[in-house]
Every structure is written in C-alpha cells, then in structure tokens.
PDB file of C-alpha atoms in Angstrom:
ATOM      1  CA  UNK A1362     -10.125  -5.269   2.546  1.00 45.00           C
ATOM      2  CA  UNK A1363      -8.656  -3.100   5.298  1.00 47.00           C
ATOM      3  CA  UNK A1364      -6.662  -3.778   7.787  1.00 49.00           C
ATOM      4  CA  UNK A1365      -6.256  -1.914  10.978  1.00 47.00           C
ATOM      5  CA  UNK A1366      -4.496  -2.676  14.397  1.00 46.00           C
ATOM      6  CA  UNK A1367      -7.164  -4.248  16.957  1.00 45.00           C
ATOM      7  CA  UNK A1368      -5.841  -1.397  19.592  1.00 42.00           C
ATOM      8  CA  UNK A1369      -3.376   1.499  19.301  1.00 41.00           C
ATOM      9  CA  UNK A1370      -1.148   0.191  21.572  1.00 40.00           C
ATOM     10  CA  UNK A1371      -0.666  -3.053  19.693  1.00 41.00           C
ATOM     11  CA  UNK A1372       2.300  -1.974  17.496  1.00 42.00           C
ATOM     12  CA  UNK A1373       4.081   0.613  19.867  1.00 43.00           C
ATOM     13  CA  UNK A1374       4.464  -1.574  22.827  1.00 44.00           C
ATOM     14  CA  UNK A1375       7.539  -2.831  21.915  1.00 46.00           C
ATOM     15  CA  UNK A1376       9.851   0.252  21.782  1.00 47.00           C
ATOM     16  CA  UNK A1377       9.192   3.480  23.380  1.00 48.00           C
ATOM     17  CA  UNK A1378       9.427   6.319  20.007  1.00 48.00           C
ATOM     18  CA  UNK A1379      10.141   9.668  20.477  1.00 52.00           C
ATOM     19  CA  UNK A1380       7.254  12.590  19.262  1.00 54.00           C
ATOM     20  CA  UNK A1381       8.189  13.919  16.373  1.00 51.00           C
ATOM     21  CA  UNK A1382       7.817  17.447  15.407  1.00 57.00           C
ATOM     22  CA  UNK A1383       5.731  18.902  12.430  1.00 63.00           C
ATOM     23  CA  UNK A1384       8.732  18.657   9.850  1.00 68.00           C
ATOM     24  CA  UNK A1385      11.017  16.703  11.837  1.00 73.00           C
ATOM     25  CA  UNK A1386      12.561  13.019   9.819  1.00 75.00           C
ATOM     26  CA  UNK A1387      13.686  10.912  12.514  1.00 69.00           C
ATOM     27  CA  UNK A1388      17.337   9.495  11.955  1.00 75.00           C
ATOM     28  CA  UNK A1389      17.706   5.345  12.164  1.00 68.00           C
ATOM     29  CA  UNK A1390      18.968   6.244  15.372  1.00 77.00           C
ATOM     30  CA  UNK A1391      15.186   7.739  16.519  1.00 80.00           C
ATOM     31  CA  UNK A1392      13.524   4.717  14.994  1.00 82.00           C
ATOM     32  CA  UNK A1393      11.942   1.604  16.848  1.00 84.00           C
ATOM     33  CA  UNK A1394      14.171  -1.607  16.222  1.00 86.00           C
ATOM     34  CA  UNK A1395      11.802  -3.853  14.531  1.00 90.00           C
ATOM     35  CA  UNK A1396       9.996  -6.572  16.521  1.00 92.00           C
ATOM     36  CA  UNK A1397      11.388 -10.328  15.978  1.00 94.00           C
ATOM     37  CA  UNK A1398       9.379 -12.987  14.640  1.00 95.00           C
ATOM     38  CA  UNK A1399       7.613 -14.279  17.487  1.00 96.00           C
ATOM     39  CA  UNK A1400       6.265 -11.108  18.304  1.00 95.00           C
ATOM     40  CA  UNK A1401       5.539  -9.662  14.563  1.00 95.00           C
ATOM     41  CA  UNK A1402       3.374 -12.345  14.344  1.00 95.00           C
ATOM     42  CA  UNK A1403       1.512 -11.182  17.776  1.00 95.00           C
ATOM     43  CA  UNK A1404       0.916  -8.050  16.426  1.00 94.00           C
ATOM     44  CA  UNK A1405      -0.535  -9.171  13.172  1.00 93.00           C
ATOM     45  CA  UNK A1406      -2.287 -11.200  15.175  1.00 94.00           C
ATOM     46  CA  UNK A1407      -4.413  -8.524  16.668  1.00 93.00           C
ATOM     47  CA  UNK A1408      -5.374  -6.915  13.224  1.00 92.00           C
ATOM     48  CA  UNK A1409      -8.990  -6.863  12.891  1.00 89.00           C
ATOM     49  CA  UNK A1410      -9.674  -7.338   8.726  1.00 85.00           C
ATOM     50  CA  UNK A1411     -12.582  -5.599   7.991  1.00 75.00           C
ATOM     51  CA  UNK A1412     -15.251  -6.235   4.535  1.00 75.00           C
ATOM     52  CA  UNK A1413     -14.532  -2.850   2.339  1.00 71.00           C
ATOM     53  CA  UNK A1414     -18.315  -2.654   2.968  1.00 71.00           C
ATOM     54  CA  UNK A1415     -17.621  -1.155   6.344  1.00 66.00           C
ATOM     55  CA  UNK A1416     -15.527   1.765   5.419  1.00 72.00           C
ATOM     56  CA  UNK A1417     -17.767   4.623   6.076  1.00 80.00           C
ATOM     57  CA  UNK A1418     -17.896   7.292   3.372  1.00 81.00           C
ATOM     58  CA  UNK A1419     -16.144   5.025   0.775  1.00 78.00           C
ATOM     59  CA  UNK A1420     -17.232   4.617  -2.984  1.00 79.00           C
ATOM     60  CA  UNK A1421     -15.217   2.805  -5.461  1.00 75.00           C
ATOM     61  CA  UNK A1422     -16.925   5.191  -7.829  1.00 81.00           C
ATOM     62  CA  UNK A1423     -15.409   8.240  -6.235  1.00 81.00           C
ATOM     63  CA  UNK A1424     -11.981   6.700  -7.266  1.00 76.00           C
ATOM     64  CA  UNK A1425     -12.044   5.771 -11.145  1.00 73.00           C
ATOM     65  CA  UNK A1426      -8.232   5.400 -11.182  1.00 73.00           C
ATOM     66  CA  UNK A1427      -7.920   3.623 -14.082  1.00 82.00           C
ATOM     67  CA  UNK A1428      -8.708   6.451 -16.356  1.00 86.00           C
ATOM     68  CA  UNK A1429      -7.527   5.998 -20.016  1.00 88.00           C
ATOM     69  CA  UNK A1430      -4.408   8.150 -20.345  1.00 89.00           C
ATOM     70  CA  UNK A1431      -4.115   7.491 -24.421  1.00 87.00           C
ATOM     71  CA  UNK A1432      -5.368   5.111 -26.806  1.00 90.00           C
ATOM     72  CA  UNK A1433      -6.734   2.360 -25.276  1.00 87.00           C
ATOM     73  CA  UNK A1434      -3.964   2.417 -22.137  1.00 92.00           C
ATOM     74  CA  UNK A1435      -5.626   3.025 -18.901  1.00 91.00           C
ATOM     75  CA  UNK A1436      -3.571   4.397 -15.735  1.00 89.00           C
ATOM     76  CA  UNK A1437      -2.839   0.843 -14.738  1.00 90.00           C
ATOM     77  CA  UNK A1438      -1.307  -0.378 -17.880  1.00 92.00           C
ATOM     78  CA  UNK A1439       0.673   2.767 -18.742  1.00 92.00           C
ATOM     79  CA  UNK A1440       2.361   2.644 -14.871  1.00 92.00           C
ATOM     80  CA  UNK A1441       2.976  -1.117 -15.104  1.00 92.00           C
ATOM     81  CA  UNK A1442       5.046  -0.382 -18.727  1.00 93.00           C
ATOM     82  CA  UNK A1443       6.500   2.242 -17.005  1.00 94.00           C
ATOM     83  CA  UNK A1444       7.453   0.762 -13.584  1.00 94.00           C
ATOM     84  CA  UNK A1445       7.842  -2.712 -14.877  1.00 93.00           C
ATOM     85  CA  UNK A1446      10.737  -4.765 -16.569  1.00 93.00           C
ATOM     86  CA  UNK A1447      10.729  -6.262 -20.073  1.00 95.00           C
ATOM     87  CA  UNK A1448       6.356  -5.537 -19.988  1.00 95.00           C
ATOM     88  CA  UNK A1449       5.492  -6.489 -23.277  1.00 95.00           C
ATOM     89  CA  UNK A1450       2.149  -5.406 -24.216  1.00 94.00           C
ATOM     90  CA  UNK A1451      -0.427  -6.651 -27.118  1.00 95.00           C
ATOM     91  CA  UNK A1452      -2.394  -4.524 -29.032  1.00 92.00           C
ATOM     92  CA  UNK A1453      -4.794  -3.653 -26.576  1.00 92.00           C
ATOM     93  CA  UNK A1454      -2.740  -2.043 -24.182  1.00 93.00           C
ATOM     94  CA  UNK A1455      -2.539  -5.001 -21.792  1.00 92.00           C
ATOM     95  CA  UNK A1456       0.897  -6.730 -20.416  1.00 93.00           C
ATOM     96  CA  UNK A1457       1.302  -9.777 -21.740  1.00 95.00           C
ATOM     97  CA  UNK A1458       4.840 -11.000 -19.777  1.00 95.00           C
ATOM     98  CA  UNK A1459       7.674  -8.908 -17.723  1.00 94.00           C
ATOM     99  CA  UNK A1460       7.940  -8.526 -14.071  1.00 92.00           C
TER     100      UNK A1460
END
C-alpha cells in the first residue's frame, strides 16, 4: 500500500519552513517543531491509502530484491543476520529467533 498526503498543504500548515538550497542541511534550529497529538492525528487523517494496483508504472517484477547473495541466503535473510540481534538461522538460511 501507499500512502500519500490527501493535499500538499496538509503537513506544512503547521509551521512555516524555510526553502532550502540544493546542498543546504537545515540545523534543528531550521526545522518545523513537530505537531502534538491532536493534530498528528489530523494529518494522518487526511492520508488517502491507495491499492499498490494504482501506482502507475509499478511492477513488483521490476524489483526482485530478494536476490540470492550465497548459498541459499537471499538479500532479506543475509541483511536481517546482519542488522539483527542474536538471528539465529536454520539450515536454510531463514531466522529462526533474534530481534
């Protein structure tokens, strides 16, 4: 699914942000403060959800991320060993328990 704001307005009308220039990291100091409760949940409120079906130009196929990298590890197993804590994996590549 995607997710995109219902108008562009929706998430910059509550803080005024500066343009930035090609290059240019704001500082904390250039940054919006972030919206309180009540009105984060306004905003996702106005995000229109649409079916992945509707994403013109998109294939799945186009993207076959989960490429085997060796053995019988695909992309997916050999980041989550990698990124992961105490992954234990069986035989077949796949995680078994960590976090």
């Amino acid at each position: 699914m995607t997710a995109a704001p219902a108008t562009a307005t929706a998430v910059a009308s509550h803080a005024p942000v500066r343009q930035a220039s090609v290059g240019h990291v704001p500082s904390l100091r250039e940054l919006p403060a972030p919206p309180d409760a009540v009105k984060a949940r306004e905003l996702l409120g106005d995000l229109v959800v649409a079916d992945e079906d509707d994403v013109p130009g998109y294939s799945r196929a186009k993207f076959p991320h989960w490429i085997t990298q060796y053995g019988t590890c695909d992309a997916r197993e050999v980041v989550l060993q990698r990124d992961g804590q105490d992954v234990v994996q069986d035989d077949q590549c796949r995680a078994t328990s960590g976090t």
